[in-house]
Coordinates of C-alpha atoms and ligand atoms in Angstrom, one line a residue:
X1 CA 87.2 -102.8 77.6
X2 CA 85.7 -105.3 75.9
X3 CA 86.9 -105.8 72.3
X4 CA 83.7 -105.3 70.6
X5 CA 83.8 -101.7 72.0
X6 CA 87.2 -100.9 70.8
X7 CA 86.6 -98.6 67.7
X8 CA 88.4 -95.7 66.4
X9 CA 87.9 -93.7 69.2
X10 CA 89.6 -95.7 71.6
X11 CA 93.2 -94.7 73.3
X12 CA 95.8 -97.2 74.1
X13 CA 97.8 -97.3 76.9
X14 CA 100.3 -100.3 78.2
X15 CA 103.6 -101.1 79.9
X16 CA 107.2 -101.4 78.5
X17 CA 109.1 -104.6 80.1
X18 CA 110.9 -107.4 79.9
X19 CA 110.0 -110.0 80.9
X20 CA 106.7 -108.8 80.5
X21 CA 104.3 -111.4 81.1
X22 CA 103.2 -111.9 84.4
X23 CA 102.5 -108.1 84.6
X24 CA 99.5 -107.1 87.1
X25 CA 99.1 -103.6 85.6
X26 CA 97.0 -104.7 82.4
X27 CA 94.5 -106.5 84.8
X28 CA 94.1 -103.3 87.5
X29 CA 94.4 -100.4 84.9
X30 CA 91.9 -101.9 82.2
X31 CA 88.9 -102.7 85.3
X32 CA 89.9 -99.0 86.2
X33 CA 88.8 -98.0 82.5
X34 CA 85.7 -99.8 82.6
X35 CA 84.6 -98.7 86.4
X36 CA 85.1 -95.6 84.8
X37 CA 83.3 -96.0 81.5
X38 CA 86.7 -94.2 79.7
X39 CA 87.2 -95.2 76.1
X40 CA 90.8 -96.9 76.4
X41 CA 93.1 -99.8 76.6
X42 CA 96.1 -101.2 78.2
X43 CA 98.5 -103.5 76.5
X44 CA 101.8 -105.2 78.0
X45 CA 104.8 -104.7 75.2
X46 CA 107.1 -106.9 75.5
X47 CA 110.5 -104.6 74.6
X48 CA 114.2 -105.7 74.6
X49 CA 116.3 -103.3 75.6
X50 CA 118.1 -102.9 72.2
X51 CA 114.7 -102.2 71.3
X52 CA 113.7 -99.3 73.9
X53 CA 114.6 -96.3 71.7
X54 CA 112.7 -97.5 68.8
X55 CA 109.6 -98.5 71.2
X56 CA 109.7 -94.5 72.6
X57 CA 109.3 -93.6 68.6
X58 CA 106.3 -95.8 68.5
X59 CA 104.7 -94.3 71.0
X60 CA 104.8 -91.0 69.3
X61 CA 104.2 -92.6 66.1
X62 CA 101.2 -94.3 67.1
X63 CA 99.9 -91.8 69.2
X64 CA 99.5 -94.2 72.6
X65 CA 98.3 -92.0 75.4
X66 CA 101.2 -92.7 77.6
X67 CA 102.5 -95.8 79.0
X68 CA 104.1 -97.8 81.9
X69 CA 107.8 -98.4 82.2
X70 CA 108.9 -101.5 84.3
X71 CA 112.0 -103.5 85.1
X72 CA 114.7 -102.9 83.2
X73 CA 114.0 -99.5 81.0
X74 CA 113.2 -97.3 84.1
X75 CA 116.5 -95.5 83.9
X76 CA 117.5 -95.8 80.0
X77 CA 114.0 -94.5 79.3
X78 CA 114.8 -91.2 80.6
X79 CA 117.2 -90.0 77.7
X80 CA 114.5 -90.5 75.5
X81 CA 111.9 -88.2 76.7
X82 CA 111.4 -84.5 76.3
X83 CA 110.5 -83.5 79.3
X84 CA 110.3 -84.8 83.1
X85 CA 108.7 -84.4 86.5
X86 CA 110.8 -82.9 89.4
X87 CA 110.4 -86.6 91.1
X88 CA 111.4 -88.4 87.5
X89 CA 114.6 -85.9 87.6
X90 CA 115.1 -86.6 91.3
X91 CA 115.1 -90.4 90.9
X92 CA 116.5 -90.2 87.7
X93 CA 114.1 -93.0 86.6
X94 CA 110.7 -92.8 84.7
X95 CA 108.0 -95.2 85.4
X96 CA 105.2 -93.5 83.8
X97 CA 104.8 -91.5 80.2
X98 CA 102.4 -89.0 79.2
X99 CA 101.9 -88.5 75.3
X100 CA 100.8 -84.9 75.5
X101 CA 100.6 -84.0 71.8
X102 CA 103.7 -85.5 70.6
X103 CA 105.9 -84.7 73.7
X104 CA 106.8 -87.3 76.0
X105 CA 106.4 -86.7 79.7
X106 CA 108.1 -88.7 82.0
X107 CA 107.1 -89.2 85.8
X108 CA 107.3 -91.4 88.5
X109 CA 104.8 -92.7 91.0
X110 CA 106.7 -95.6 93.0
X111 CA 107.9 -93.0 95.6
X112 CA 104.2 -91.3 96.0
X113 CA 102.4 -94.7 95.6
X114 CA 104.9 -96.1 98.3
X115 CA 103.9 -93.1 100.8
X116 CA 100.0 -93.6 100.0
X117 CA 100.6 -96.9 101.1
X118 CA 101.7 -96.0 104.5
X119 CA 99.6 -92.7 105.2
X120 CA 96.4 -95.0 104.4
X121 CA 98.1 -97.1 107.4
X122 CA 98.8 -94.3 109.6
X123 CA 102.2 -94.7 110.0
X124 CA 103.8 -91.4 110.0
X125 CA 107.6 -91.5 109.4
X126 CA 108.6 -88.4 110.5
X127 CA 111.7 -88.4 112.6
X128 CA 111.7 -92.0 112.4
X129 CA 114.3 -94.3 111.8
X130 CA 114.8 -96.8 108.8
X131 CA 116.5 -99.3 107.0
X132 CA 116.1 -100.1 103.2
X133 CA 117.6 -102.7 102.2
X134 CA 118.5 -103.0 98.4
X135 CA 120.2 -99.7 96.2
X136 CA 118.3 -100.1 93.2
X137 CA 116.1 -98.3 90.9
X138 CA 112.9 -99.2 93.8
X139 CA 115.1 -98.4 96.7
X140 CA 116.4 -94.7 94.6
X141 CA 112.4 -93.5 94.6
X142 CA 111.6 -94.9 97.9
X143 CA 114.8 -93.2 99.6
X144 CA 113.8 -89.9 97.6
X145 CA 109.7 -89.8 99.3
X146 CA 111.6 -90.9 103.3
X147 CA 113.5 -88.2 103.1
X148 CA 110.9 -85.4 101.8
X149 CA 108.8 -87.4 104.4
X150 CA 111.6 -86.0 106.9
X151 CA 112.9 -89.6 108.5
X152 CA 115.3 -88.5 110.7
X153 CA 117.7 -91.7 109.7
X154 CA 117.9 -94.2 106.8
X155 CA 120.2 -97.1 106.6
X156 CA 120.7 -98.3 103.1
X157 CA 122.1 -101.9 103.3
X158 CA 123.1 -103.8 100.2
X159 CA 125.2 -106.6 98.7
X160 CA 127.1 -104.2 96.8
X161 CA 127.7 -101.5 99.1
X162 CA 129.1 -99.2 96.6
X163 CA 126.0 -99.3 94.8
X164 CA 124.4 -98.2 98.6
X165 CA 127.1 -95.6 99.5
X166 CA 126.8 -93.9 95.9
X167 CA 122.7 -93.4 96.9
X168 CA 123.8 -91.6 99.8
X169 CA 126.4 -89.0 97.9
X170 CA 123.8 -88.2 96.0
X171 CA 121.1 -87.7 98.2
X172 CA 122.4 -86.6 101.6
X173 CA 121.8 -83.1 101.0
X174 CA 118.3 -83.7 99.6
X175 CA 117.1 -83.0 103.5
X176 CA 117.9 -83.2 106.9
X177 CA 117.9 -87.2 107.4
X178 CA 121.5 -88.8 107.9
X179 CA 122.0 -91.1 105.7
X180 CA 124.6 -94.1 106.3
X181 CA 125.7 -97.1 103.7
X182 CA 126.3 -100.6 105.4
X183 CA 126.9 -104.0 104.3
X184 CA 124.1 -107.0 104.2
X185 CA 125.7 -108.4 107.6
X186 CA 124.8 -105.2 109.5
X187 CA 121.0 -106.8 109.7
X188 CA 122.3 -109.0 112.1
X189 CA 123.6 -106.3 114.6
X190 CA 120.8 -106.0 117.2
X191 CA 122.2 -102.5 118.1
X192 CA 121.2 -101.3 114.8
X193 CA 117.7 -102.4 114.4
X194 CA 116.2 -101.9 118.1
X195 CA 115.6 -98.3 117.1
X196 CA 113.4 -98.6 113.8
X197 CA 110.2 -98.3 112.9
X198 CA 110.4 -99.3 109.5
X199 CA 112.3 -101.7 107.6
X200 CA 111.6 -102.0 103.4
X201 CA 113.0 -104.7 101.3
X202 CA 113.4 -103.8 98.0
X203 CA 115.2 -106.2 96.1
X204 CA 113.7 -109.3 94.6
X205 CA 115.1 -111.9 96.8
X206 CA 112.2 -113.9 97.6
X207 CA 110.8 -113.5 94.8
X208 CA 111.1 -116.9 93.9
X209 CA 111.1 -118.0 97.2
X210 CA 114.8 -118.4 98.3
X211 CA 115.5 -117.4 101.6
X212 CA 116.5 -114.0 103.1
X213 CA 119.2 -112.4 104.5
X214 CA 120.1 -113.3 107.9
X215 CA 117.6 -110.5 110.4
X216 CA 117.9 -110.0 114.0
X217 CA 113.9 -109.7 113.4
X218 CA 113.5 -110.3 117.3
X219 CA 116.0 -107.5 118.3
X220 CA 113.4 -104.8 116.4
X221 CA 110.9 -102.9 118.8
X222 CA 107.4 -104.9 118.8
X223 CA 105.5 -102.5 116.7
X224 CA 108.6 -102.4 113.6
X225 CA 107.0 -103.0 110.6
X226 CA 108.0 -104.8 107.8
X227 CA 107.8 -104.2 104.8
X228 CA 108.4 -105.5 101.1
X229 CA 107.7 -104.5 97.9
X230 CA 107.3 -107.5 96.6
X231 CA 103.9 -108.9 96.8
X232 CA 104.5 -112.7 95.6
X233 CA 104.7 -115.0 96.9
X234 CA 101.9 -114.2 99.5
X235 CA 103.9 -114.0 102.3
X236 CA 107.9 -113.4 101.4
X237 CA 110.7 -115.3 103.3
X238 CA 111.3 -111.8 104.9
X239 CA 107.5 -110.9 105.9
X240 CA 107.3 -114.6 107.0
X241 CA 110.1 -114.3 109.7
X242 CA 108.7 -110.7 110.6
X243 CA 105.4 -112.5 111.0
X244 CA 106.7 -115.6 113.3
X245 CA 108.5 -112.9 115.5
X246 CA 105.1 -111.2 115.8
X247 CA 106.2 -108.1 114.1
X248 CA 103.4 -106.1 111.6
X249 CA 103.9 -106.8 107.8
X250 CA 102.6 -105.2 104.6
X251 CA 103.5 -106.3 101.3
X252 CA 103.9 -104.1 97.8
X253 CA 100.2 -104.7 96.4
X254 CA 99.2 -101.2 97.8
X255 CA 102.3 -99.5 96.6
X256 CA 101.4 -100.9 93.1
X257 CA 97.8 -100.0 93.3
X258 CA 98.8 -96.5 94.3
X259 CA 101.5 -95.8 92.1
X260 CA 99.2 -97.4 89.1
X261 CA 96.2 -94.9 90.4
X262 CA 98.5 -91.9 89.7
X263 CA 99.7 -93.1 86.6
X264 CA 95.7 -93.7 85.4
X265 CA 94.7 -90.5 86.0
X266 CA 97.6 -88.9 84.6
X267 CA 96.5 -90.2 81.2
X268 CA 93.0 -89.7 81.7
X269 CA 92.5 -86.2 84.2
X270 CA 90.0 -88.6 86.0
X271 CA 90.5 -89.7 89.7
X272 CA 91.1 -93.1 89.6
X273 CA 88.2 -96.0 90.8
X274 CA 90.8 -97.2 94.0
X275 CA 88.7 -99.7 95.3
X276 CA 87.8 -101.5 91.9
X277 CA 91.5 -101.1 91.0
X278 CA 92.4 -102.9 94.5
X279 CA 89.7 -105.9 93.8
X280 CA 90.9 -106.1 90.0
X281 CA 94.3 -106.7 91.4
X282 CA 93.8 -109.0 94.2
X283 CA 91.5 -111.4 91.9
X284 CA 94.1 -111.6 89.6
X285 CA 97.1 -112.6 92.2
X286 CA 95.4 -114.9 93.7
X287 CA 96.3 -117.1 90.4
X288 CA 99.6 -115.4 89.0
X289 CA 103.1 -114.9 90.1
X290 CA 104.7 -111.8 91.4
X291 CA 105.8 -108.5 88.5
X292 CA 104.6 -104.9 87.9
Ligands
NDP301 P1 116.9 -103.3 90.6 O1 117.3 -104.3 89.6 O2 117.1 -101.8 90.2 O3 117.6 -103.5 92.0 C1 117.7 -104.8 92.6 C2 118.3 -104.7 94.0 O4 118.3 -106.0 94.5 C3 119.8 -104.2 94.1 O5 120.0 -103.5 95.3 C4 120.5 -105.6 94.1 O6 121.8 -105.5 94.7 C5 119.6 -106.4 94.9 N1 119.7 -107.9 94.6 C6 119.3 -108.5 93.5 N2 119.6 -109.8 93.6 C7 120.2 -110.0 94.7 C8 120.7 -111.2 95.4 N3 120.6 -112.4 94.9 N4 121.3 -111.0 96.6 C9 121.3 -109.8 97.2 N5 120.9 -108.6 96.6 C10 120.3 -108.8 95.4 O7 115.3 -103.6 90.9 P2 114.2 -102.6 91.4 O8 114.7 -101.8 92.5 O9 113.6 -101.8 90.3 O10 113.1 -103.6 91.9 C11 113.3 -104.5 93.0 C12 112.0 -105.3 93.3 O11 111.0 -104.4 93.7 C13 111.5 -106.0 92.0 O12 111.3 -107.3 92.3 C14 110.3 -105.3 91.6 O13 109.3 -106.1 91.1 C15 109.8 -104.7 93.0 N6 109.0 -103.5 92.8 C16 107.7 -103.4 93.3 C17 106.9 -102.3 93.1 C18 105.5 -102.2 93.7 O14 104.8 -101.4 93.2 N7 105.2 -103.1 94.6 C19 107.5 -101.1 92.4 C20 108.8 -101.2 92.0 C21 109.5 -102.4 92.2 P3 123.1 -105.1 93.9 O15 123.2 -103.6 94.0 O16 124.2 -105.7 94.7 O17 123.0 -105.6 92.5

């Protein structure tokens, strides 16, 4: 919106980080406002964790519509809400709010926005195998929509494998997919990989561009894709390998574009305007770095 239409009627919206300031949701979410001719605004907030409480009371306080929730208040956030989403309880993390009169809703769209990101693909996943590499608050939400999407295996590799093998106490009676925690080095072991049909990175190595984990990319079946959620730089050390060994790749700007549609029109009860969304997002990385 521009801001010589921002008058008393107008809502606010933004996104609760830190670092905050090469976030991509400002650019996507406000062209999605003014495709759609909607009367509001989003702002990035830069909040410290010691300040994350006090930022929830704001949003009360100064009656924001809702707002995003990014790296590293995901999970914290949740204590501070009244009420949440069977996904936000699920993945015990919260990356959208909804102001509805005072009460804070918390839900969370990675896992959904994730799955859009594949279906518009045509890659189905049932009864397929899978390794996600990285046990974080990404890899929690991801794990959460492979097995509702009835994989019949997930690998969860990490460099803490603790943090992996705790993921798969809590969700191995979620559904029917085994589930199986195993170090970093077990993406060397062809024997593992030959079976899959997808493999997800979701930690931000290679985010600023240092290299990956050691891959048997060539021991994966031909048509194993790739796939990491981080979407700079362009091409990630691990999509870069997958691409030299001729595998398919697909990076996180659809997951972000998804999981930011659901999170519009959950503020605003509108569908949201994908494709202006998707050209909003891809004008603006062409010149940035890589963040939600
Ligand atoms: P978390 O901090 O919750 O998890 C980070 C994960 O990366 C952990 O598994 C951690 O392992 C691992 N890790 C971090 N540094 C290293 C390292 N140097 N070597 C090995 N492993 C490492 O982050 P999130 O899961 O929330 O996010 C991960 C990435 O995904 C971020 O870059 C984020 O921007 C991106 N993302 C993209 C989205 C999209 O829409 N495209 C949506 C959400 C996230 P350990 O357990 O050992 O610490």
């Amino acid at each position: 919106m521009s801001p010589q239409l921002i008058n008393g009627q107008t809502r606010i919206v933004g996104i609760f980080g830190d670092p905050i300031t090469h976030t991509r949701s400002p650019v996507m979410q406000n062209a999605a406002f003014c495709a759609c001719n909607l009367p509001y605004v989003y702002i990035p907030f830069l909040v410290k964790s010691t300040d994350l409480s006090r930022a929830v009371q704001s949003i009360r306080a100064l009656n924001l519509a809702g707002v995003n929730i990014t790296v590293p208040h995901k999970e914290r956030i949740v204590r501070y809400l009244d009420t949440l989403s069977d996904e936000a309880k699920l993945c015990r993390s919260v990356n959208t709010v909804v102001n509805r009169q005072g009460k804070l809703f918390g839900e969370n769209t990675d896992g959904r926005g994730f799955l859009l990101s594949l279906k518009e693909r045509d890659i189905a996943l049932h009864q397929q195998e899978v390794v996600l590499i990285g046990a974080g608050g990404s890899a929690r939400s991801i794990l959460v929509s492979l097995i509702r999407a009835n994989c019949a295996r997930i690998t969860i590799v990490n460099r803490t494998q603790a943090h992996a093998r705790a993921l798969v106490r809590s969700y191995r009676s979620l559904g029917k997919t085994q589930l199986e925690a195993l170090s970093l080095d077990a993406l060397q072991e062809p024997s593992l990989l030959k079976n899959k049909s997808l493999i997800v990175n979701c930690t931000s190595v290679g985010l600023q561009g240092q290299n990956f984990f050691p891959l048997a990319y060539e021991s994966t079946s031909h048509e194993c894709l790739f796939y990491d959620l981080l979407y700079r730089p362009e091409f990630t050390p691990f999509l870069q390998k997958a691409r030299r060994a001729r595998r398919p790749v697909l990076d996180g700007r659809r997951m972000l574009l998804y999981q930011g549609a659901l999170a519009f029109s959950l503020w605003t009860g509108v569908p949201a305007p994908l494709e202006k969304m998707g050209q909003a997002l891809n004008r603006g990385l062409r010149h940035r770095s890589n963040f939600r």
